[in-house]
PDB file of C-alpha atoms and ligand atoms in Angstrom:
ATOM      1  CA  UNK I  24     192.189 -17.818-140.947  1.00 57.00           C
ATOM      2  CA  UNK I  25     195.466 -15.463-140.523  1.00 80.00           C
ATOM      3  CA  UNK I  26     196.954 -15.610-137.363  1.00 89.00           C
ATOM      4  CA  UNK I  27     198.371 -11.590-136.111  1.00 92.00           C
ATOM      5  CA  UNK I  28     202.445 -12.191-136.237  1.00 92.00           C
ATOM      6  CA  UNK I  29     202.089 -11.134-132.573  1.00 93.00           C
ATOM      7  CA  UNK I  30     199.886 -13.830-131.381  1.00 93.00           C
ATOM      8  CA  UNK I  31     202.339 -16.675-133.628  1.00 94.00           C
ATOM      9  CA  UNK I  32     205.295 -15.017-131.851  1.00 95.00           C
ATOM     10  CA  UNK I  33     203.479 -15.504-128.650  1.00 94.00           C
ATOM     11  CA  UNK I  34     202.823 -19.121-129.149  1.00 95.00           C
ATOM     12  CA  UNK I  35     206.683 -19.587-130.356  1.00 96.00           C
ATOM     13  CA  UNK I  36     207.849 -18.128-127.029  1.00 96.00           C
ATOM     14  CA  UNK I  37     205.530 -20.442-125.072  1.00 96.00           C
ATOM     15  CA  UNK I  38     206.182 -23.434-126.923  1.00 97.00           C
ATOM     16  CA  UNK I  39     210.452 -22.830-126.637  1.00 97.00           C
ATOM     17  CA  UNK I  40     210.315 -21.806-122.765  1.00 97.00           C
ATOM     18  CA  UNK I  41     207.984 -24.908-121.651  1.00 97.00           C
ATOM     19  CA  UNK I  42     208.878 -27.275-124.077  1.00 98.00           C
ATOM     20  CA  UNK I  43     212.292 -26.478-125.667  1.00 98.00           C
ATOM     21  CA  UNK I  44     210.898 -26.926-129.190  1.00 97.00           C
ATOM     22  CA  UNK I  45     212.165 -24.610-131.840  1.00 97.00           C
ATOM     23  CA  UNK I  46     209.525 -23.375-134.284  1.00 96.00           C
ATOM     24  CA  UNK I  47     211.255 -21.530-136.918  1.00 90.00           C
ATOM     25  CA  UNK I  48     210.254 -19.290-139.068  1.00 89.00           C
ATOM     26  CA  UNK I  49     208.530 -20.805-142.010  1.00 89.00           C
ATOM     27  CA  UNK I  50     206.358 -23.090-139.382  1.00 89.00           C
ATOM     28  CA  UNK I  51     203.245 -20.492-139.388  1.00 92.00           C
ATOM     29  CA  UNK I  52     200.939 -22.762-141.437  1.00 92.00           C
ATOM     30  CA  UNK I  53     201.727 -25.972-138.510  1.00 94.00           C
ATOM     31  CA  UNK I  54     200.893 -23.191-135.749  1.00 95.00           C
ATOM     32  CA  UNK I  55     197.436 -21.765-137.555  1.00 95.00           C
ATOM     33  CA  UNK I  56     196.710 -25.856-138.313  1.00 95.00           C
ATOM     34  CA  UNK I  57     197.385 -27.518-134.808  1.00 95.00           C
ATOM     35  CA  UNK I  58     195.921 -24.553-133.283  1.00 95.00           C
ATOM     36  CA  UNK I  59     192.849 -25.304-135.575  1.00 95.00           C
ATOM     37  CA  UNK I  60     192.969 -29.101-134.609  1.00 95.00           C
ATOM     38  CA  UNK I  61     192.888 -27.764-130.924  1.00 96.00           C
ATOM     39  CA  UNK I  62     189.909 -25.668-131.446  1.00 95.00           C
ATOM     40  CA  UNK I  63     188.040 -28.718-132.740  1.00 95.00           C
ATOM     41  CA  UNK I  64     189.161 -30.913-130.272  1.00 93.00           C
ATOM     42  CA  UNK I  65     188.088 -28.910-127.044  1.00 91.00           C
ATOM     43  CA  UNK I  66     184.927 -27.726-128.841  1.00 93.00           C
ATOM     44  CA  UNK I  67     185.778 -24.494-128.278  1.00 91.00           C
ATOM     45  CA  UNK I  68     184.104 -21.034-130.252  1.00 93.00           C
ATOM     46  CA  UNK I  69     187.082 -20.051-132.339  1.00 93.00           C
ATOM     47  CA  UNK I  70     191.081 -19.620-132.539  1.00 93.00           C
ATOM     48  CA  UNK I  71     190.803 -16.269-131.531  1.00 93.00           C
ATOM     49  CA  UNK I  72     189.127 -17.067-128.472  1.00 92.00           C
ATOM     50  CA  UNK I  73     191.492 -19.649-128.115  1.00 94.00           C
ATOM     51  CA  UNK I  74     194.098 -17.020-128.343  1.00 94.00           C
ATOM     52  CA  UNK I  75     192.243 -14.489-126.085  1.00 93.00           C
ATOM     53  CA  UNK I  76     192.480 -17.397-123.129  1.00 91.00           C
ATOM     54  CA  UNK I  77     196.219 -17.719-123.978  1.00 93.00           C
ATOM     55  CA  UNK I  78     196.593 -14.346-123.535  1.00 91.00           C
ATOM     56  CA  UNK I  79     195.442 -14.155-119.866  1.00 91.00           C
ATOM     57  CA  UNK I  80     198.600 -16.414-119.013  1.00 84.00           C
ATOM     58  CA  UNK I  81     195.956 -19.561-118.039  1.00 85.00           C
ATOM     59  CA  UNK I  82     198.164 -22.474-117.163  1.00 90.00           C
ATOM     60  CA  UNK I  83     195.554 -24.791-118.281  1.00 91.00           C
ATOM     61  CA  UNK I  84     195.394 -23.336-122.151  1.00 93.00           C
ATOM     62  CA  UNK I  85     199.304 -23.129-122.094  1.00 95.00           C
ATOM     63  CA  UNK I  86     199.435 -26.795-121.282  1.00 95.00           C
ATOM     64  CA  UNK I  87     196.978 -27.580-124.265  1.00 95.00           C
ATOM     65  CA  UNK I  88     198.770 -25.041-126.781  1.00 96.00           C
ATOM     66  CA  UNK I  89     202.529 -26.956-125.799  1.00 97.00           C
ATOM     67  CA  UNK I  90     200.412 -30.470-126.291  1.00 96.00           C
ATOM     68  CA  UNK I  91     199.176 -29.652-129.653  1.00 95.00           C
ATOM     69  CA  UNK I  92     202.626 -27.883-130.792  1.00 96.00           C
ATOM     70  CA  UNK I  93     204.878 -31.483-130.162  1.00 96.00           C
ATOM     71  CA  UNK I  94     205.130 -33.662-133.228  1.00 96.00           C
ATOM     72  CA  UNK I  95     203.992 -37.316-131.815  1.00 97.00           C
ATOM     73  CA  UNK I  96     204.839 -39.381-134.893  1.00 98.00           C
ATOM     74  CA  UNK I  97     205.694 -42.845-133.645  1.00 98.00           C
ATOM     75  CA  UNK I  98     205.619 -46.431-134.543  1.00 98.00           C
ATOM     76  CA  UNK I  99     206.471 -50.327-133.819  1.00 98.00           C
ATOM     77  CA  UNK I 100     210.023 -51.027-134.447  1.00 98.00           C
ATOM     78  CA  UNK I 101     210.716 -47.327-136.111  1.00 98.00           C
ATOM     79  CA  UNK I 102     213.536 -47.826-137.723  1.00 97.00           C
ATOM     80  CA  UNK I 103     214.017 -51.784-137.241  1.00 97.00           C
ATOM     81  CA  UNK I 104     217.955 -51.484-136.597  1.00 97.00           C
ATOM     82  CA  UNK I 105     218.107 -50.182-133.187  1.00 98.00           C
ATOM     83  CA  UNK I 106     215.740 -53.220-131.880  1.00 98.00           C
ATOM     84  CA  UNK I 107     218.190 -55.799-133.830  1.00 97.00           C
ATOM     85  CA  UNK I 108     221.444 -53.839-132.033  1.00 97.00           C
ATOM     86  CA  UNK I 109     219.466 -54.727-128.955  1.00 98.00           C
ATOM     87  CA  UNK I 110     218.431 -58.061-129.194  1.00 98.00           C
ATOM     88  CA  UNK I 111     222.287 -58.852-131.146  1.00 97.00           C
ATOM     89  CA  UNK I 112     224.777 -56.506-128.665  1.00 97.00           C
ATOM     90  CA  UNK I 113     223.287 -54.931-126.134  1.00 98.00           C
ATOM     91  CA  UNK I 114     221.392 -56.898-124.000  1.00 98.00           C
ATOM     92  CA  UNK I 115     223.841 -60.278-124.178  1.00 98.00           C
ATOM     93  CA  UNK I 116     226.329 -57.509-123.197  1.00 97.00           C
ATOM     94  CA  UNK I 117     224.473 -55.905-120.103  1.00 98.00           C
ATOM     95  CA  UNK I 118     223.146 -59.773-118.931  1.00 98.00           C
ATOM     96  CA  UNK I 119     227.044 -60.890-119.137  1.00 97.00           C
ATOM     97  CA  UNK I 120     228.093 -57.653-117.314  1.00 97.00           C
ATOM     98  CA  UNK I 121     225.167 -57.528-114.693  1.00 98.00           C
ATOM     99  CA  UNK I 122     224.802 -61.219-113.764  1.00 97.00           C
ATOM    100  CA  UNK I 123     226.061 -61.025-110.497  1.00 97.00           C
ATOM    101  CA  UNK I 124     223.135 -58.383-109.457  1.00 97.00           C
ATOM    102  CA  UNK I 125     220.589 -59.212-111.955  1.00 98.00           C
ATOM    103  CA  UNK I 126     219.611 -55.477-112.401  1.00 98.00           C
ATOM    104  CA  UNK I 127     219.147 -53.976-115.884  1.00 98.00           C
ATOM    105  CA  UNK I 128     217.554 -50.054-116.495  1.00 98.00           C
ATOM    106  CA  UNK I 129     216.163 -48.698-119.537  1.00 98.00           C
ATOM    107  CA  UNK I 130     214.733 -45.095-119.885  1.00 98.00           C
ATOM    108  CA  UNK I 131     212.595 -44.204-123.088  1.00 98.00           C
ATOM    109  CA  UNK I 132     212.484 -40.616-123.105  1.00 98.00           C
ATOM    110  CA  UNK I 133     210.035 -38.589-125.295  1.00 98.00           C
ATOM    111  CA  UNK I 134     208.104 -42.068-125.640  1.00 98.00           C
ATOM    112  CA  UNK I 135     205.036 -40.498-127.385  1.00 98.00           C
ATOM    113  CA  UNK I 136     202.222 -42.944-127.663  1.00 98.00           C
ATOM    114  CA  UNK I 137     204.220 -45.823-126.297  1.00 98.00           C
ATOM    115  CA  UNK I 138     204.804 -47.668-129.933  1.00 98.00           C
ATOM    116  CA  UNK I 139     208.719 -47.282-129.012  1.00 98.00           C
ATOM    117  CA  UNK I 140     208.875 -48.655-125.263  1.00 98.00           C
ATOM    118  CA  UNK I 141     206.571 -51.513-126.644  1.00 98.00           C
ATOM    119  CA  UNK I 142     208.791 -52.712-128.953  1.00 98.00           C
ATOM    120  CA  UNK I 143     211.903 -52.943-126.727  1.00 98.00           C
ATOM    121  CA  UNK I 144     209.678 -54.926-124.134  1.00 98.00           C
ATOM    122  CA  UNK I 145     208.532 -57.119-126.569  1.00 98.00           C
ATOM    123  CA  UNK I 146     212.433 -57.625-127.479  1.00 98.00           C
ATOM    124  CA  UNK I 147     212.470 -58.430-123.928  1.00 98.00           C
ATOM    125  CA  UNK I 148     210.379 -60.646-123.557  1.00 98.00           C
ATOM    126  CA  UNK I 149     210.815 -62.508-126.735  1.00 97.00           C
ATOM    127  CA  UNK I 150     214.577 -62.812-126.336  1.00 98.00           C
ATOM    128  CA  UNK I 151     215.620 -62.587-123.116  1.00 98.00           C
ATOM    129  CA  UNK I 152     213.039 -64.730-120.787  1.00 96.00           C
ATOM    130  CA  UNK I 153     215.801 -65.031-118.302  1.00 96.00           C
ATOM    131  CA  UNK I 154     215.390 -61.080-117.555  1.00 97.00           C
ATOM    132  CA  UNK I 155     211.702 -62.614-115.708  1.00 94.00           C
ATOM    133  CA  UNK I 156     214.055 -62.908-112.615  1.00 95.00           C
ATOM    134  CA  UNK I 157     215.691 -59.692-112.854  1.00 98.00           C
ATOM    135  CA  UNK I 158     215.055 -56.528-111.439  1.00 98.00           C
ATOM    136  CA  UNK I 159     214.182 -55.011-114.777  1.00 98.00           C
ATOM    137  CA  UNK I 160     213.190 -50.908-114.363  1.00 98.00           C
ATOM    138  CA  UNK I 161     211.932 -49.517-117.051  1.00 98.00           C
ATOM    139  CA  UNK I 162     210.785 -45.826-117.467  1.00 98.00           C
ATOM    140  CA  UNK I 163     209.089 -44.489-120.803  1.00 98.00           C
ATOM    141  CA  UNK I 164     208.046 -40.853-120.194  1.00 98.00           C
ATOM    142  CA  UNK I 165     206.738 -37.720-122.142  1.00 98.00           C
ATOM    143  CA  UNK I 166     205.874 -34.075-122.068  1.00 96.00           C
ATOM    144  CA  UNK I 167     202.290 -34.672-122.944  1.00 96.00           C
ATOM    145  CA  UNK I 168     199.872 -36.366-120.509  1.00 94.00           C
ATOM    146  CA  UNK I 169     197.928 -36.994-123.566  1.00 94.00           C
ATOM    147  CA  UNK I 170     199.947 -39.264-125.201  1.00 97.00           C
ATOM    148  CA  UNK I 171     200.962 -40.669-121.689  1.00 98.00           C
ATOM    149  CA  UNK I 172     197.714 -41.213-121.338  1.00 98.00           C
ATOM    150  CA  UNK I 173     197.206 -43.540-124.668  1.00 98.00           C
ATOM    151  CA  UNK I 174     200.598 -45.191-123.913  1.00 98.00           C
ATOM    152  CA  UNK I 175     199.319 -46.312-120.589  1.00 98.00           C
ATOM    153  CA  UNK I 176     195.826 -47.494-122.362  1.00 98.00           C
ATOM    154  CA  UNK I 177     198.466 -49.455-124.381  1.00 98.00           C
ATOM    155  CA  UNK I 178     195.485 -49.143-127.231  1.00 98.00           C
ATOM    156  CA  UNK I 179     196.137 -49.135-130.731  1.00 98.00           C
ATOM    157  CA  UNK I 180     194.190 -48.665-134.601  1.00 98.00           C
ATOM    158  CA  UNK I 181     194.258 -51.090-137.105  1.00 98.00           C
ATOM    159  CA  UNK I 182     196.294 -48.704-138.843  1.00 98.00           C
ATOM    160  CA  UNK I 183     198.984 -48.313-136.539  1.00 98.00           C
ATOM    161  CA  UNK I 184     199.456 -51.645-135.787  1.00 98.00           C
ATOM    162  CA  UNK I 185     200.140 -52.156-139.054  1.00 97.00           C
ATOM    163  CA  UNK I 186     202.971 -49.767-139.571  1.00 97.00           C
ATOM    164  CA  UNK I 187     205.751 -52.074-138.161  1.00 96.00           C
ATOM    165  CA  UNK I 188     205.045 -54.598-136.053  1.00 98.00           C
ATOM    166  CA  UNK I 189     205.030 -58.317-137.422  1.00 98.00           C
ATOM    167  CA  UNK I 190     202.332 -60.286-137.356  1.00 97.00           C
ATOM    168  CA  UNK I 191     202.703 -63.044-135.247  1.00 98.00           C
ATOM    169  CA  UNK I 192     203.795 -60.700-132.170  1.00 98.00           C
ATOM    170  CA  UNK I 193     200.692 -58.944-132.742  1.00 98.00           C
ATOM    171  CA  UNK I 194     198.879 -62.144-132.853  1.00 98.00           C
ATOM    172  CA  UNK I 195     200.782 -62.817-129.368  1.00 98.00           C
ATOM    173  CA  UNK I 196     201.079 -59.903-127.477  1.00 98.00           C
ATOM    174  CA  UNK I 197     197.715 -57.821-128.451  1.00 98.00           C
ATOM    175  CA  UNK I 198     194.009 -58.886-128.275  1.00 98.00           C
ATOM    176  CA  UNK I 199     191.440 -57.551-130.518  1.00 98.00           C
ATOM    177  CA  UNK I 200     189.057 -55.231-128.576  1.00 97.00           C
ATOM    178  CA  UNK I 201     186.244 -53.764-131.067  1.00 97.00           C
ATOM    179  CA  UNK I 202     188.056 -51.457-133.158  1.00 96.00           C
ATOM    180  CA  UNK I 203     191.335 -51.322-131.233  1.00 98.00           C
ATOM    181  CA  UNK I 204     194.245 -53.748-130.620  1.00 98.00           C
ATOM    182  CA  UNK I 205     195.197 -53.849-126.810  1.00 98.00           C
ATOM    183  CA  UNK I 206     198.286 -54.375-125.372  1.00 98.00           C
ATOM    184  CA  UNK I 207     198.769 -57.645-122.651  1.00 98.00           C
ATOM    185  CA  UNK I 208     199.343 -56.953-119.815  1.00 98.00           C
ATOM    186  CA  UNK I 209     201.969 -58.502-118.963  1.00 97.00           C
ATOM    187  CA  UNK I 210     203.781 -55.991-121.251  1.00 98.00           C
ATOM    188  CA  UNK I 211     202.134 -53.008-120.282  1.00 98.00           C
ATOM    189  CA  UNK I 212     203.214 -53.975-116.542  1.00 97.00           C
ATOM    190  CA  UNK I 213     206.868 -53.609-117.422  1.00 98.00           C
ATOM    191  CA  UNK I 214     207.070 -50.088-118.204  1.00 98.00           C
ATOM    192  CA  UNK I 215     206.500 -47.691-116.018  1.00 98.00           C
ATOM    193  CA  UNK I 216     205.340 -44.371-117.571  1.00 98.00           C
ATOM    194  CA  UNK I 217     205.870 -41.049-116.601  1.00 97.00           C
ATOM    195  CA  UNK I 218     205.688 -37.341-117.457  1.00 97.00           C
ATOM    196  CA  UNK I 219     209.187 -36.096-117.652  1.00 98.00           C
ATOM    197  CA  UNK I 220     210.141 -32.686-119.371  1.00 98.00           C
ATOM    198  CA  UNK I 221     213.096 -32.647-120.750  1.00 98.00           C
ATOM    199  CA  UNK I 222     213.944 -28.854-120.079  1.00 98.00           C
ATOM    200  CA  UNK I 223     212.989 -29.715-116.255  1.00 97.00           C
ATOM    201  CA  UNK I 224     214.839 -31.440-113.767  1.00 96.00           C
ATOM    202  CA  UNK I 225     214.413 -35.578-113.863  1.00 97.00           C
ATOM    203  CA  UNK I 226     213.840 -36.343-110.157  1.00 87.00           C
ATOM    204  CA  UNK I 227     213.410 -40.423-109.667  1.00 92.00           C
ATOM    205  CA  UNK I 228     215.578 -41.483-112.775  1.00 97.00           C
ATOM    206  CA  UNK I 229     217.958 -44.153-111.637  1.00 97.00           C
ATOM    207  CA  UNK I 230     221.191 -44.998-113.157  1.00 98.00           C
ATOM    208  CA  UNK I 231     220.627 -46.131-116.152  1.00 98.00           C
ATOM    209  CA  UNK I 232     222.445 -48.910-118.318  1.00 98.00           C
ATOM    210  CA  UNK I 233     220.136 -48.115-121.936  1.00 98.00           C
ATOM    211  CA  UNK I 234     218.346 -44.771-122.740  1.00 98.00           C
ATOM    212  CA  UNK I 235     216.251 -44.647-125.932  1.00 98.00           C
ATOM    213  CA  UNK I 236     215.812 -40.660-126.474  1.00 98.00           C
ATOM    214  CA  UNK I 237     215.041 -40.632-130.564  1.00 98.00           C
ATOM    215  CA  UNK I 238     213.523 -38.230-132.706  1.00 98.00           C
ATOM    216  CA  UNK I 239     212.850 -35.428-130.561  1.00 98.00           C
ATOM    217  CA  UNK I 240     216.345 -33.952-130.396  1.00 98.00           C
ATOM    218  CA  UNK I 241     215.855 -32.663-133.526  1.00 98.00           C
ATOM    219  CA  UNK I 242     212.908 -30.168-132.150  1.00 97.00           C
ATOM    220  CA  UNK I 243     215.679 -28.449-130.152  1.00 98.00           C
ATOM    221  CA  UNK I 244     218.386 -25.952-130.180  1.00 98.00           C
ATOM    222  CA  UNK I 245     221.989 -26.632-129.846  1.00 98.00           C
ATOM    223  CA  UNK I 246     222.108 -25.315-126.521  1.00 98.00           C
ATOM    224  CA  UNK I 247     219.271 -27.208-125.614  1.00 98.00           C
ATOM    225  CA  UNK I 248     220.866 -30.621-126.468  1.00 98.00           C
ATOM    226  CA  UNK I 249     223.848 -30.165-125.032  1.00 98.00           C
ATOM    227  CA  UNK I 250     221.844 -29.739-121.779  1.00 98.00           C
ATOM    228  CA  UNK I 251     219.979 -32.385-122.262  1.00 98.00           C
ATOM    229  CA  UNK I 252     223.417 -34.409-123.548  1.00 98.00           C
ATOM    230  CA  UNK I 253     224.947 -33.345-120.235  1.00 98.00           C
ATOM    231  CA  UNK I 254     222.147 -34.455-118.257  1.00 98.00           C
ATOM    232  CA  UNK I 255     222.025 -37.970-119.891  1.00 98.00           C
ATOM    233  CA  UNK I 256     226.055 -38.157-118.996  1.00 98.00           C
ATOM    234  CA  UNK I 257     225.092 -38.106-115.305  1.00 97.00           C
ATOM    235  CA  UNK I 258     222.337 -40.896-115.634  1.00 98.00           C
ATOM    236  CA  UNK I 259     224.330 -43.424-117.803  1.00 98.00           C
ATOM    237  CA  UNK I 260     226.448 -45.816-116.368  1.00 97.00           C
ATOM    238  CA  UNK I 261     230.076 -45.826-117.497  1.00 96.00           C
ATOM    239  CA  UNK I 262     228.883 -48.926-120.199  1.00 96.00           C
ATOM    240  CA  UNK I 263     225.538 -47.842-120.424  1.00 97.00           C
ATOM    241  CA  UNK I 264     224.239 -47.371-124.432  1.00 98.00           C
ATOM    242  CA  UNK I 265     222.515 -44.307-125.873  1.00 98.00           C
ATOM    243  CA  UNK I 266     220.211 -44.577-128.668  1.00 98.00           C
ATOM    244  CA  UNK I 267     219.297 -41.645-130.835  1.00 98.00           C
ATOM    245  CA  UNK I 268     217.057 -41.097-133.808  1.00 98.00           C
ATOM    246  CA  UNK I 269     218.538 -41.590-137.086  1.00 96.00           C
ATOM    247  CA  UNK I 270     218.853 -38.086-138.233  1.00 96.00           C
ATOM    248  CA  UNK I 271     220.312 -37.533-134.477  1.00 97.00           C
ATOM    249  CA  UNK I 272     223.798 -37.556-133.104  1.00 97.00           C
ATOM    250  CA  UNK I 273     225.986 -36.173-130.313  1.00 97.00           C
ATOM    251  CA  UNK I 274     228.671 -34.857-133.266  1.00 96.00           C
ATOM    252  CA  UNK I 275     229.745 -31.244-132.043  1.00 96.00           C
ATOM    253  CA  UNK I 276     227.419 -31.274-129.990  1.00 98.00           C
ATOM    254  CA  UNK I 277     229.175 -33.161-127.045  1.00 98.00           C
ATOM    255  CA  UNK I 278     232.231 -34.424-127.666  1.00 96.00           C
ATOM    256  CA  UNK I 279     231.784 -37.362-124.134  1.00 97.00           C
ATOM    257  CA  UNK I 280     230.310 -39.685-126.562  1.00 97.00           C
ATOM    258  CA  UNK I 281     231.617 -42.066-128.930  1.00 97.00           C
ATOM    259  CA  UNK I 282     229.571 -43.420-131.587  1.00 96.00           C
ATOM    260  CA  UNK I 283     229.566 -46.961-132.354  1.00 96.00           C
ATOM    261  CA  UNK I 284     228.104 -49.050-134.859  1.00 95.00           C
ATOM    262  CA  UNK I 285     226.299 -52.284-134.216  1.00 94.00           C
ATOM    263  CA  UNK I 286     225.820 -53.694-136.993  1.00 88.00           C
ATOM    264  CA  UNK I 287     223.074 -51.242-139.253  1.00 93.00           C
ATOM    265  CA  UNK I 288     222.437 -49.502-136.343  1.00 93.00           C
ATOM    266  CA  UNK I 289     224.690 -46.490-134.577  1.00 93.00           C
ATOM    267  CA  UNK I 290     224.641 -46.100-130.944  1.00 97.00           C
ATOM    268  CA  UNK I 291     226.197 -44.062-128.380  1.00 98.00           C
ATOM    269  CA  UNK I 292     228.789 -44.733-125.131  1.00 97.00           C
ATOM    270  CA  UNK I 293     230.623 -42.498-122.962  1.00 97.00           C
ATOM    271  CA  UNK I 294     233.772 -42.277-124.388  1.00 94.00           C
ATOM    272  CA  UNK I 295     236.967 -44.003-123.164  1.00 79.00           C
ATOM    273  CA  UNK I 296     238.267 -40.982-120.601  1.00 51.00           C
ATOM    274  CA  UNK I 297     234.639 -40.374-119.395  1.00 53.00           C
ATOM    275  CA  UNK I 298     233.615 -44.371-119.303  1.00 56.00           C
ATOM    276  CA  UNK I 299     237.231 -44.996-116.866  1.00 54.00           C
ATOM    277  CA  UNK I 300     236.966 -42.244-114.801  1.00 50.00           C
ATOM    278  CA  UNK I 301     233.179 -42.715-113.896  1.00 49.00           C
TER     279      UNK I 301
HETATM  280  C1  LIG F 406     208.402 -37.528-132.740  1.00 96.89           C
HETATM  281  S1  LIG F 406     207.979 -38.096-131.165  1.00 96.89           S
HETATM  282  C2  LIG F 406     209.183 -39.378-130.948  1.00 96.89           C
HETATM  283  C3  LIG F 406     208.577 -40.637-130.404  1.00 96.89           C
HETATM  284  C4  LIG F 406     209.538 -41.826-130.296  1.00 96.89           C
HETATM  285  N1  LIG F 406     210.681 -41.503-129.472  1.00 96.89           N
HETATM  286  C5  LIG F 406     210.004 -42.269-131.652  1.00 96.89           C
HETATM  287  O1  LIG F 406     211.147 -42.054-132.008  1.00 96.89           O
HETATM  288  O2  LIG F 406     209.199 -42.863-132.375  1.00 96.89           O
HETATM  289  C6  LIG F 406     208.596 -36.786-130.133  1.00 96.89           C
HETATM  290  C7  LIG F 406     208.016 -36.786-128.722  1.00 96.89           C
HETATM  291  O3  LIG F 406     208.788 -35.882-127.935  1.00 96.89           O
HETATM  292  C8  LIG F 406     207.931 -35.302-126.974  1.00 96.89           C
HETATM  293  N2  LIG F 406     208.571 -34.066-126.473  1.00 96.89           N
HETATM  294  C9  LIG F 406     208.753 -32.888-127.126  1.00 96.89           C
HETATM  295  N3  LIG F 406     209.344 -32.002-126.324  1.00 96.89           N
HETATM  296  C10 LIG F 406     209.558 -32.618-125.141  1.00 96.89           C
HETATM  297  C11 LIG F 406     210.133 -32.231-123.902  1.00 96.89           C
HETATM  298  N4  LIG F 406     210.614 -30.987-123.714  1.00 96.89           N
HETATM  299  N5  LIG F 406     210.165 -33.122-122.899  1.00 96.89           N
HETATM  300  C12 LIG F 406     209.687 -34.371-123.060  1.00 96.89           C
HETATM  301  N6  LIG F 406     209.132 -34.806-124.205  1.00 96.89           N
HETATM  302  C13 LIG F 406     209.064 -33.941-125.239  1.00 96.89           C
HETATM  303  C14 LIG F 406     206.653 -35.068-127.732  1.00 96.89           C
HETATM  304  O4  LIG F 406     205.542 -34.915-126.864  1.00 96.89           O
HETATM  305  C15 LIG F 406     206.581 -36.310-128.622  1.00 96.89           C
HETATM  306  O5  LIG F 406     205.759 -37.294-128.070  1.00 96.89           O
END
């Protein structure tokens, strides 16, 4: 299968207006193979037929193309040293700070399959049992109902629960349901998912005091994240904490954020002008 330059060109246009994502030259073989993967998933005759529906503008097929085109790669505690930065600075901090109201609110943006929000409430709930009476809000959103969909199943392979997470807090927080590992509820009732574009307005976010936006940063352009940057400066509270992913950061890119290390692990805060005047 050869994809016409014109119909790849079409699918990068599509894929950078609705979902921001950058696919650079060079990418052609991951648009001809997800679009293949797509085909085989909705059963349907062939690519080109595929691309014959795409070309009649159906919002439907759009959708479906911008699913398939966003990398979901997720897993438990990705990257361990954000989740110790939590459970070591952030959360003592915020509990000391927000005592008097007993409010704390964490945003996971581009949450994929829900591996990532997981593991911060299982932080939660394994470290911080006094948060049970708070007014915890917790938001994990994505661009793709189908990976919204899985993170709300809260339903997991063998094989991914064994990328990362430990084995007693699978043993304690996931039961063993033919095949698949599923989430307790309990867990799954603290997060409240939702799909959130990134390029699109966020209507319902509150202020926030954590957001966890990693690994998807990297999909955009420079313009692009310092929109989104700018956006996340009028969410987070004046000693809120930004995480980003590892090959992430807000260096030239937006010059409001410090970067400070806890411990292993780098984070981000509004910096010293921005955090006094807000
Ligand atoms: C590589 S995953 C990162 C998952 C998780 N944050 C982590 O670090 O393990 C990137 C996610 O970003 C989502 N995404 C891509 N573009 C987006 C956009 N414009 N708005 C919201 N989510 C987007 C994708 O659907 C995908 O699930």
């Amino acid at each position: 299968m050869l994809i016409q330059p014109a119909d790849i060109q079409l699918i990068r246009d599509l894929v950078l207006k609705r979902a921001g994502i950058v696919l650079d030259q060079g990418k052609e073989y991951l648009i001809e193979a997800r679009l293949a993967a797509l085909v085989k998933k909705e059963k349907l005759a062939s690519v080109e037929h595929l691309l014959a529906q795409l070309r009649t503008r159906l919002v439907s097929v759009e959708r479906a193309v911008v699913d398939a085109m966003t990398t979901n790669e997720t897993s438990f505690f990705r990257d361990l040293y954000p989740f110790d930065a939590m459970k070591q600075f952030v959360v003592p901090e915020l509990i000391e700070k927000r005592k008097a109201n007993r409010t704390l609110s964490i945003w996971c943006a581009a949450s994929s399959t829900g591996q990532e929000p997981y593991t911060l409430a299982m932080v939660l709930r394994e470290h911080f049992p006094q948060l049970a009476n708070w007014k915890v809000t917790f938001i994990a959103s994505d661009l793709s109902r189908e990976v919204l969909a899985r993170a709300r199943a809260g339903r997991y392979t063998q094989m991914e629960v064994n990328r990362g997470l430990p084995a007693p807090l699978l043993i304690k927080y996931f039961k063993k349901d033919g095949l698949e590992w599923e989430i307790a509820p309990e867990l799954r009732q603290m997060i409240d998912f939702r799909e959130i574009n990134l390029l699109e307005p966020w209507p319902g976010l509150p202020m926030l005091d954590i957001v966890f936006i990693r690994n998807v940063l990297i999909y955009f352009s420079t313009e692009t994240k310092k929109e989104i940057l700018r956006k996340i400066r009028t969410y987070l509270r004046s000693d809120g904490f930004l995480f980003l992913g590892g090959a992430e950061t807000t260096l030239n890119i937006d010059d409001n954020f410090d970067r400070v290390q806890l411990n292993k692990s780098g984070c981000y805060r509004l910096s010293g002008a921005m955090a006094a005047a807000a």
